[in-house]
Short mmCIF file of C-alpha atoms in Angstrom, two decimals:
data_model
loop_
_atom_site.label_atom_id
_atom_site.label_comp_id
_atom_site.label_asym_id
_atom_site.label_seq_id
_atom_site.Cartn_x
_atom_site.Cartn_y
_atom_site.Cartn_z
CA UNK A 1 39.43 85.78 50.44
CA UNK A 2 39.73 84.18 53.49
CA UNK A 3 41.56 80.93 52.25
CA UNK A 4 43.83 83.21 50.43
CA UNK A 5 44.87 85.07 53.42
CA UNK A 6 45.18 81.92 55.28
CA UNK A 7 47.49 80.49 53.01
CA UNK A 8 49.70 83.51 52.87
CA UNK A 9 50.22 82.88 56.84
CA UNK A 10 50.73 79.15 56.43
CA UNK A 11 53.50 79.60 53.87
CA UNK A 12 55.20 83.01 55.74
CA UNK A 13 58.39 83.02 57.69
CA UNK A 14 59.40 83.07 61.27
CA UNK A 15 62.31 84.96 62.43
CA UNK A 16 64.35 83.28 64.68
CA UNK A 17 65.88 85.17 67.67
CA UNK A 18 69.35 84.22 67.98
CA UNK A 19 71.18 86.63 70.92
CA UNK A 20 69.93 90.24 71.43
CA UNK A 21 72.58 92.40 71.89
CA UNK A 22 75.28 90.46 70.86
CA UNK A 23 75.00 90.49 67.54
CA UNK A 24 78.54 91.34 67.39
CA UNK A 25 79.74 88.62 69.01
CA UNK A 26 78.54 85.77 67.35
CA UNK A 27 81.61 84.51 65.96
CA UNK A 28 82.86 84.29 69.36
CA UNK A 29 79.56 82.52 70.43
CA UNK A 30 79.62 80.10 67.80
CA UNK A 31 83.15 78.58 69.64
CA UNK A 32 81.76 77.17 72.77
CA UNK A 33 78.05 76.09 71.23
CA UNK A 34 80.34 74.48 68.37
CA UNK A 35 82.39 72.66 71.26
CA UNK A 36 78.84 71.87 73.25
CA UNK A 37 77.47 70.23 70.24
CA UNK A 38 80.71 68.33 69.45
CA UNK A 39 80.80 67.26 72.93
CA UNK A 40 77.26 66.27 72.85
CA UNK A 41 77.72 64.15 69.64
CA UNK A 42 80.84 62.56 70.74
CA UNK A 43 79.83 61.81 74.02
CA UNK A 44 76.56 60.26 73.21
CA UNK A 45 77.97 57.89 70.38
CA UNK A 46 80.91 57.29 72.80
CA UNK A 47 78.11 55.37 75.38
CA UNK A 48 76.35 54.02 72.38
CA UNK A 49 79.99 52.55 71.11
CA UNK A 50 80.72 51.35 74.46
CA UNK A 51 77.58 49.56 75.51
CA UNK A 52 77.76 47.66 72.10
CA UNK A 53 81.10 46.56 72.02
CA UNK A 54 81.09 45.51 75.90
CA UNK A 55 79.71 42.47 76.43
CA UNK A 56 79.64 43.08 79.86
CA UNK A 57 77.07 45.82 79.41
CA UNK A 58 74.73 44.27 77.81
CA UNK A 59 71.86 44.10 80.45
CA UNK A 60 68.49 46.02 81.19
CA UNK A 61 70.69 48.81 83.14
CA UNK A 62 72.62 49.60 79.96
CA UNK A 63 70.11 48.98 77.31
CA UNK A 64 67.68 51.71 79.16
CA UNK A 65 71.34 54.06 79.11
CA UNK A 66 71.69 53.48 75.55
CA UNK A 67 68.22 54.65 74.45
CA UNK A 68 68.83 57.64 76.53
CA UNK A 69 72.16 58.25 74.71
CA UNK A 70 70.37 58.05 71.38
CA UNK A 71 67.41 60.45 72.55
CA UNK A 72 70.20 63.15 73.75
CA UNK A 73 71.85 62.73 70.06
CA UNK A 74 68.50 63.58 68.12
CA UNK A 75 68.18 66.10 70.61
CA UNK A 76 71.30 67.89 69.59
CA UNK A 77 70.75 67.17 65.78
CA UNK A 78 67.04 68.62 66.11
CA UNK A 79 68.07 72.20 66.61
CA UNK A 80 72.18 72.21 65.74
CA UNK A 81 71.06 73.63 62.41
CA UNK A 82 68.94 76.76 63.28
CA UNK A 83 71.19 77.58 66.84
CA UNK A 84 74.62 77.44 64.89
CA UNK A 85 72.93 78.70 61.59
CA UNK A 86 72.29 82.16 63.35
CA UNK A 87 75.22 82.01 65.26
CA UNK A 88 77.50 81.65 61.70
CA UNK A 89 74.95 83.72 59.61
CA UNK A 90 73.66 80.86 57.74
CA UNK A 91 70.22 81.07 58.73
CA UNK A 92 67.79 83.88 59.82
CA UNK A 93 64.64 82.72 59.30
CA UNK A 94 62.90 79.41 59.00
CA UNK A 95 59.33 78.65 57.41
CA UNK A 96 56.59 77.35 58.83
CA UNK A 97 56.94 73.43 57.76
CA UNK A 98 60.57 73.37 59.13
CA UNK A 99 59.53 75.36 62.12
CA UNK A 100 56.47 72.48 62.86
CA UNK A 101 58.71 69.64 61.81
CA UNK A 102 61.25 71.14 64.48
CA UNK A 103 58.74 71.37 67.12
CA UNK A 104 57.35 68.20 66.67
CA UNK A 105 60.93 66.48 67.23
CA UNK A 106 61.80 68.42 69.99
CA UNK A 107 59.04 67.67 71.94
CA UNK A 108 58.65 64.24 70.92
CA UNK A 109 62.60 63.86 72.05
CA UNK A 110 61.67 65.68 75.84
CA UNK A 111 58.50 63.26 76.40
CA UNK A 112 61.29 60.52 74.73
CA UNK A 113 63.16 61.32 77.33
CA UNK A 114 61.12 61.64 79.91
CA UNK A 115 59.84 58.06 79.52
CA UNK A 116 63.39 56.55 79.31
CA UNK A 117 64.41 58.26 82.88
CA UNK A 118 60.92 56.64 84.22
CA UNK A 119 61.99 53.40 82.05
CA UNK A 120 65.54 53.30 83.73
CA UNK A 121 63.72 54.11 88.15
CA UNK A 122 61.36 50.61 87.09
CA UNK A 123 64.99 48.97 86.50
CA UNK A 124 66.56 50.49 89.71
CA UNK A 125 63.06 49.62 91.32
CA UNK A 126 63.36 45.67 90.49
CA UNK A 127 67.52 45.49 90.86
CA UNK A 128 66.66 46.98 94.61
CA UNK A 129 63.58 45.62 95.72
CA UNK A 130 63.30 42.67 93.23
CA UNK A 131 67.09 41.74 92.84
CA UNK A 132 66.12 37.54 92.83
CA UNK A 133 63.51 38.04 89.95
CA UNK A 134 65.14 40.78 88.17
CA UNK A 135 66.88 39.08 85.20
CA UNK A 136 62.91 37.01 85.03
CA UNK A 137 61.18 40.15 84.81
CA UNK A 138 63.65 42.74 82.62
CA UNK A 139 64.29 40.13 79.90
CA UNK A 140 65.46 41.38 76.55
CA UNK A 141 62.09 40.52 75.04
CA UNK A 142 60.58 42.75 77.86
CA UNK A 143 62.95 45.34 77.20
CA UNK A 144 62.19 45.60 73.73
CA UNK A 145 58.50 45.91 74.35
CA UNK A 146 59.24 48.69 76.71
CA UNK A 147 61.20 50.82 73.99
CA UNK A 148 58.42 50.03 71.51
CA UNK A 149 55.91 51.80 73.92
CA UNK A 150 58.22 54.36 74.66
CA UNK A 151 58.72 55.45 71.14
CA UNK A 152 54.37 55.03 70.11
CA UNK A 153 53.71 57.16 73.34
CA UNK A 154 56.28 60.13 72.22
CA UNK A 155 55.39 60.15 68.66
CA UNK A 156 52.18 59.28 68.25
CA UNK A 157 50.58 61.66 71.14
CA UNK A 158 51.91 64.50 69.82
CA UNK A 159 50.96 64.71 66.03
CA UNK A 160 47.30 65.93 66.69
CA UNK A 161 48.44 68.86 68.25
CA UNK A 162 51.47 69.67 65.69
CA UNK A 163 49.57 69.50 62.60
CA UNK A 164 46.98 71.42 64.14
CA UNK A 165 49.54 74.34 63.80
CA UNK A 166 49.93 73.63 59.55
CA UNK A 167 46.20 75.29 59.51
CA UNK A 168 46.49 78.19 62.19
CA UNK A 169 45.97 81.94 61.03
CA UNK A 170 49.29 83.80 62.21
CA UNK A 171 48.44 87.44 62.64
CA UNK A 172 51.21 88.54 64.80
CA UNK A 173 54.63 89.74 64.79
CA UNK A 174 56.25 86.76 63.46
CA UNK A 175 59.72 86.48 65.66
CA UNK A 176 60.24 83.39 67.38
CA UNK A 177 61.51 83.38 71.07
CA UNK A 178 64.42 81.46 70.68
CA UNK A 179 67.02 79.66 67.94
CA UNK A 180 64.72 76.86 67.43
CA UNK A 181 61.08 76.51 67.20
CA UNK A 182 58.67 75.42 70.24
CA UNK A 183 54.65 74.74 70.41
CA UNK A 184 54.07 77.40 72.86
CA UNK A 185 56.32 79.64 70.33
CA UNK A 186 53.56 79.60 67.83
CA UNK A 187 50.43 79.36 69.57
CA UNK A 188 51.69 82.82 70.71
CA UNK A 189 52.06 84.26 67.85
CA UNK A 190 48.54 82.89 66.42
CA UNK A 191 45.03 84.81 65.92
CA UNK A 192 42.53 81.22 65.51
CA UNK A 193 40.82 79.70 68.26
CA UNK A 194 43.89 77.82 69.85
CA UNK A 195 41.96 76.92 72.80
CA UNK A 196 42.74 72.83 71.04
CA UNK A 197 46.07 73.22 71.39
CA UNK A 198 46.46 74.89 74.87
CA UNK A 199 44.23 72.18 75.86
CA UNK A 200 45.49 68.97 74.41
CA UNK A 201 48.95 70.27 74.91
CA UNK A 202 48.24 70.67 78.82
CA UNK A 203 47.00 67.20 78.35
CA UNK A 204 50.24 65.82 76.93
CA UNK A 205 52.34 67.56 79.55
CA UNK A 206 50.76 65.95 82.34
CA UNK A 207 50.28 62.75 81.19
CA UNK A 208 53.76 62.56 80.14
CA UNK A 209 56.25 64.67 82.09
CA UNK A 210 54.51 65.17 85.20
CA UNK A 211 52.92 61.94 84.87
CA UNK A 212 56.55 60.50 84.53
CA UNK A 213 57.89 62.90 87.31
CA UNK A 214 55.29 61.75 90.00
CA UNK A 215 56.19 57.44 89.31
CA UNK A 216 60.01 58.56 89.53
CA UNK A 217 59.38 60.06 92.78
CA UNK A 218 57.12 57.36 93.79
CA UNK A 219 59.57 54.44 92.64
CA UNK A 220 62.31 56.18 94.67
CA UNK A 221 60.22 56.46 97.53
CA UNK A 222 59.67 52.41 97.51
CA UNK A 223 63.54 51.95 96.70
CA UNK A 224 64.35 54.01 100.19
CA UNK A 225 61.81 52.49 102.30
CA UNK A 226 63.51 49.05 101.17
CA UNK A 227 67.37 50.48 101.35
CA UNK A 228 66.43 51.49 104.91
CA UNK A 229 65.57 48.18 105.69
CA UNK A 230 68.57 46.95 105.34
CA UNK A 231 70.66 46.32 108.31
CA UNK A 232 73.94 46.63 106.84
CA UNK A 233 75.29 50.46 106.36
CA UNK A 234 77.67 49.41 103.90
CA UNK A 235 74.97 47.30 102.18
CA UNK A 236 72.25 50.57 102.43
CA UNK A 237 75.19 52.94 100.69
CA UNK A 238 76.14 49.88 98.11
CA UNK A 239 72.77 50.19 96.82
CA UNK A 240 71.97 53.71 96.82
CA UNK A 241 75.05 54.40 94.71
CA UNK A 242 73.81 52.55 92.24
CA UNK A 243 70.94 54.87 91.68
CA UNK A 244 73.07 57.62 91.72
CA UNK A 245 74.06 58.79 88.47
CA UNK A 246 69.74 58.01 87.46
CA UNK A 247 69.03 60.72 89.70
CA UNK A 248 71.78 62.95 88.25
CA UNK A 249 70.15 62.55 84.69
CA UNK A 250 66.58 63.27 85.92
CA UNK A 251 67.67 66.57 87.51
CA UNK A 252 69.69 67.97 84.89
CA UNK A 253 66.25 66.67 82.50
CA UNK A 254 63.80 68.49 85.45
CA UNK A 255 65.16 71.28 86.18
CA UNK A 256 65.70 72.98 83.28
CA UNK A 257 62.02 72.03 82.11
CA UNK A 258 61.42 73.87 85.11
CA UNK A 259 63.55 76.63 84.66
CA UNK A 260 61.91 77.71 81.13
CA UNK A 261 58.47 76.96 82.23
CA UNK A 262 59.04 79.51 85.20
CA UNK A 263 60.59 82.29 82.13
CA UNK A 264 57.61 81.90 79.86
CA UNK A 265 55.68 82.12 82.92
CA UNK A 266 56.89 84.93 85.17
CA UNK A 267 59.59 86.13 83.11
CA UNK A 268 57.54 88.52 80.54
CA UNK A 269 59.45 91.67 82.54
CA UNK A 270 62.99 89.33 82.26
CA UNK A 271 65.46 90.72 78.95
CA UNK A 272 64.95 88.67 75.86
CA UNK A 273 68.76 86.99 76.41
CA UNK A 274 67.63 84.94 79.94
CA UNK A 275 64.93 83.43 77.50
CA UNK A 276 67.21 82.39 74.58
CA UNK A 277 70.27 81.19 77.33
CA UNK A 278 66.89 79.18 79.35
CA UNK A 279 65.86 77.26 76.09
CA UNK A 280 69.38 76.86 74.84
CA UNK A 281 70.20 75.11 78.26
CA UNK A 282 66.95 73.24 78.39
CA UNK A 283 67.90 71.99 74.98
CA UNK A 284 71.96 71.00 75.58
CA UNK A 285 72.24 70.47 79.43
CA UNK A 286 70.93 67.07 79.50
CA UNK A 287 72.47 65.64 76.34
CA UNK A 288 75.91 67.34 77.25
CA UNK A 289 75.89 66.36 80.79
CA UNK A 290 74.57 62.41 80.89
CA UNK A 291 77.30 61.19 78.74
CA UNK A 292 79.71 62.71 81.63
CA UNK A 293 77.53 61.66 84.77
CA UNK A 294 77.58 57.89 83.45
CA UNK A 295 81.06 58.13 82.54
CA UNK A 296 82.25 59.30 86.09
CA UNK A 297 79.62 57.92 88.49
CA UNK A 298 78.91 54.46 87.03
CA UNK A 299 82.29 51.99 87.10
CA UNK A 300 81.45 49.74 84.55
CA UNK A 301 81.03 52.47 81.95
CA UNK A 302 84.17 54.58 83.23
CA UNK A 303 86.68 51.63 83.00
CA UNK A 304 85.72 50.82 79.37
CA UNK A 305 85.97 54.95 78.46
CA UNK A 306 89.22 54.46 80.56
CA UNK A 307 90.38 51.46 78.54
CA UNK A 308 89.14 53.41 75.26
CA UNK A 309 91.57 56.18 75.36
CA UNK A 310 94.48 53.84 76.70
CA UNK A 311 94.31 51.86 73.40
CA UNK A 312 93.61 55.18 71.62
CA UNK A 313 97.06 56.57 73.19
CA UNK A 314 99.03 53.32 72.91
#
């Protein structure tokens, strides 16, 4: 009996929560998550497009950009069907094979992420500290090597702890948190021993996002005890701009992480709307905003968008 009830778990549904108390609305909603997710498409293969076609761009700096511009696209196309499913009363509910399939990409895609920011402070490290051996040390075969490593540590942490999920009994109200489906999501909603999961999960947040946080920080730390060593003022502000838009992208990556971990956290009391906005923005606000932080903070990038749209318009 057991195995049969189990089973009927495994294959049951999930409601996904799309935005209580505006039900009404969502055909209004849909407009600017429809324009989000264009602009996050666009955007992204805009930097991909321009980094390949500009020989000028092809170095370490702008290889590292372009795997982050890829990451932010999956990002989008992970959860673009469930968010603007609800939103245009496609989709309602979602089983539990989608739902674990979704969960494993979107988490794969933040600790993706993650490494590719920590990726990008080792190039700002060696261009500022290192600038004489930097073309020795970030060669393309090196860079490869690095994006190999990047994509083994994000996808092949994380399946132990996904497909642990497949074989979970799920006793309780089955209704999703947000539009798209998370770990912590259905752990919640579980009656097994999850104890695994909250475990090795913990595990794989540490070693990758905090892990990644605490390098960045340390990296920058080195990179401003050798900027202030420079006697030059112009020189000092010269090289800190070029770091500039890589600190953009790992706040608007940070603090949203933050931001959702506090909700789930502290936020039981909070109305179930700051939850769905706080995973909607933890989702979009990185892969809308880096496309626009590179295009307006680093010149290289700008003047080729620049010279994009004037051929475009001619």
């Amino acid at each position: 009996m057991s195995g049969i009830t189990t089973s009927n778990y495994n294959s049951s549904r999930f409601v996904l929560t799309g935005f209580p108390g505006l039900e009404s609305n969502y055909l209004w909603l849909s407009i600017p998550f429809s324009s989000i997710y264009a602009m996050v498409f666009l955007g992204n293969c805009m930097v991909l497009h321009v980094i390949r076609t500009e020989s000028s761009l092809h170095q370490p700096m702008f290889y590292f950009l372009a795997m982050l511009a890829l990451t932010d696209l999956c990002v989008g196309m992970s959860t673009v069907h469930t968010v603007l499913g609800i939103l245009w009363g496609f989709i309602r509910e979602i089983s539990l094979d989608s739902c674990i399939a979704q969960s494993y990409f979107i988490h794969g895609l933040s600790f993706m992420e993650s490494s590719v920011l920590l990726a990008m402070s080792f190039d700002r490290y060696i261009a500022i500290c290192n600038p004489l051996r930097y073309s020795s040390i970030l060669t393309n075969d090196k860079i490869m090597k690095i994006g190999v490593a990047i994509l083994c540590r994000s996808s092949l942490l994380i399946p132990p702890v996904i497909i642990r999920l497949k074989f979970l009994n799920y006793c309780r109200p089955r209704v999703l948190s947000h539009s798209f489906c998370l770990h912590q999501d259905l752990i919640r909603m579980a009656c097994s021993d999850i104890r695994f999961n909250s475990i090795y999960g913990l595990f794989l947040v540490i070693s990758n996002l905090l892990l990644d946080a605490v390098l960045i920080l340390i990296s920058y730390v080195m990179i401003l005890h050798t900027v202030l060593a420079i006697a030059s003022q112009e020189e000092r502000l010269k090289s800190l701009q070029t770091c500039v838009s890589h600190i953009c992208a790992v706040l608007v990556f940070y603090i949203p992480i933050i931001g959702l971990t506090m909700v789930h956290r502290f936020g039981k009391h909070l109305s179930p709307l700051v939850h769905v906005l706080m995973g909607n923005i933890y989702i979009l606000f990185p892969p809308l905003m880096n496309p626009i932080i590179y295009s307006i903070k680093t010149q290289q990038i700008r003047r080729r968008v620049q010279r994009l749209f004037c051929l475009k318009g001619a």
